[in-house]
mmCIF file of C-alpha atoms in Angstrom:
data_model
loop_
_atom_site.group_PDB
_atom_site.id
_atom_site.type_symbol
_atom_site.label_atom_id
_atom_site.label_comp_id
_atom_site.label_asym_id
_atom_site.label_seq_id
_atom_site.Cartn_x
_atom_site.Cartn_y
_atom_site.Cartn_z
ATOM 1 C CA UNK P 1 -0.011 -0.102 0.044
ATOM 2 C CA UNK P 2 2.623 2.324 -1.091
ATOM 3 C CA UNK P 3 -0.026 5.111 -2.580
ATOM 4 C CA UNK P 4 -1.083 5.897 0.936
ATOM 5 C CA UNK P 5 2.280 7.030 1.781
ATOM 6 C CA UNK P 6 2.761 9.049 -1.322
ATOM 7 C CA UNK P 7 -0.522 10.805 -0.436
ATOM 8 C CA UNK P 8 0.670 11.199 2.729
ATOM 9 C CA UNK P 9 3.713 12.890 1.300
ATOM 10 C CA UNK P 10 1.847 15.163 -0.982
ATOM 11 C CA UNK P 11 -0.493 16.229 2.065
ATOM 12 C CA UNK P 12 2.650 17.179 4.047
ATOM 13 C CA UNK P 13 4.288 19.083 0.774
ATOM 14 C CA UNK P 14 1.122 21.060 0.405
ATOM 15 C CA UNK P 15 0.552 21.790 4.104
ATOM 16 C CA UNK P 16 -2.370 19.728 4.792
ATOM 17 C CA UNK P 17 -1.075 16.754 6.812
ATOM 18 C CA UNK P 18 1.905 14.697 8.093
ATOM 19 C CA UNK P 19 3.789 11.961 6.545
ATOM 20 C CA UNK P 20 5.412 9.619 8.860
ATOM 21 C CA UNK P 21 8.068 7.103 7.300
ATOM 22 C CA UNK P 22 6.625 3.626 6.960
ATOM 23 C CA UNK P 23 9.461 1.940 9.027
ATOM 24 C CA UNK P 24 9.960 4.903 11.389
ATOM 25 C CA UNK P 25 6.920 5.180 13.235
ATOM 26 C CA UNK P 26 6.195 3.985 16.789
ATOM 27 C CA UNK P 27 3.054 4.725 19.065
ATOM 28 C CA UNK P 28 4.548 7.535 20.344
ATOM 29 C CA UNK P 29 5.302 9.174 16.993
ATOM 30 C CA UNK P 30 1.888 8.470 15.873
ATOM 31 C CA UNK P 31 0.198 9.935 19.059
ATOM 32 C CA UNK P 32 2.431 13.133 18.873
ATOM 33 C CA UNK P 33 1.664 13.698 15.259
ATOM 34 C CA UNK P 34 -2.153 13.315 15.750
ATOM 35 C CA UNK P 35 -2.252 15.517 18.665
ATOM 36 C CA UNK P 36 -0.157 17.831 16.760
ATOM 37 C CA UNK P 37 -2.666 17.860 13.911
ATOM 38 C CA UNK P 38 -5.413 18.450 15.869
ATOM 39 C CA UNK P 39 -3.777 21.493 18.037
ATOM 40 C CA UNK P 40 -2.623 23.032 14.818
ATOM 41 C CA UNK P 41 -4.997 26.035 13.998
ATOM 42 C CA UNK P 42 -3.154 27.015 10.925
ATOM 43 C CA UNK P 43 -3.724 23.631 9.492
ATOM 44 C CA UNK P 44 -7.454 23.854 10.471
ATOM 45 C CA UNK P 45 -7.491 27.169 8.526
ATOM 46 C CA UNK P 46 -5.830 25.931 5.444
ATOM 47 C CA UNK P 47 -8.281 22.599 5.611
ATOM 48 C CA UNK P 48 -11.047 24.823 5.767
ATOM 49 C CA UNK P 49 -10.222 27.070 2.935
ATOM 50 C CA UNK P 50 -9.394 23.938 0.868
ATOM 51 C CA UNK P 51 -12.913 22.663 1.516
ATOM 52 C CA UNK P 52 -14.373 25.985 0.615
ATOM 53 C CA UNK P 53 -12.509 25.671 -2.986
ATOM 54 C CA UNK P 54 -13.556 22.230 -3.634
ATOM 55 C CA UNK P 55 -17.150 23.149 -2.671
ATOM 56 C CA UNK P 56 -16.909 25.534 -5.583
ATOM 57 C CA UNK P 57 -15.924 23.046 -8.179
ATOM 58 C CA UNK P 58 -17.428 19.320 -7.234
ATOM 59 C CA UNK P 59 -15.257 17.024 -8.631
ATOM 60 C CA UNK P 60 -17.883 14.473 -9.223
ATOM 61 C CA UNK P 61 -19.794 17.176 -11.454
ATOM 62 C CA UNK P 62 -16.660 18.016 -13.372
ATOM 63 C CA UNK P 63 -16.109 14.024 -14.137
ATOM 64 C CA UNK P 64 -19.689 13.234 -15.020
ATOM 65 C CA UNK P 65 -19.954 16.443 -17.307
ATOM 66 C CA UNK P 66 -16.443 14.972 -19.150
ATOM 67 C CA UNK P 67 -18.020 11.556 -19.359
ATOM 68 C CA UNK P 68 -21.119 12.792 -20.888
ATOM 69 C CA UNK P 69 -19.194 14.948 -23.293
ATOM 70 C CA UNK P 70 -17.353 12.165 -24.395
ATOM 71 C CA UNK P 71 -20.502 9.693 -24.802
ATOM 72 C CA UNK P 72 -22.330 12.552 -26.706
ATOM 73 C CA UNK P 73 -19.509 12.818 -29.266
#
């Protein structure tokens, strides 16, 4: 399940999550990461902004329109 780690790395790179190495985590590392995310007000603000942006352009609607466009041609 490497894609989960790729997704976590991208989330960390874009400032909306943390990545913990597959071979480097312990219960303590995981606990600190979770508690850190829950306490991060800046992270919460970024996620809220991302959610608002995503709501403006629902991906499922865009995908459905693209599929219908292909079917109609």
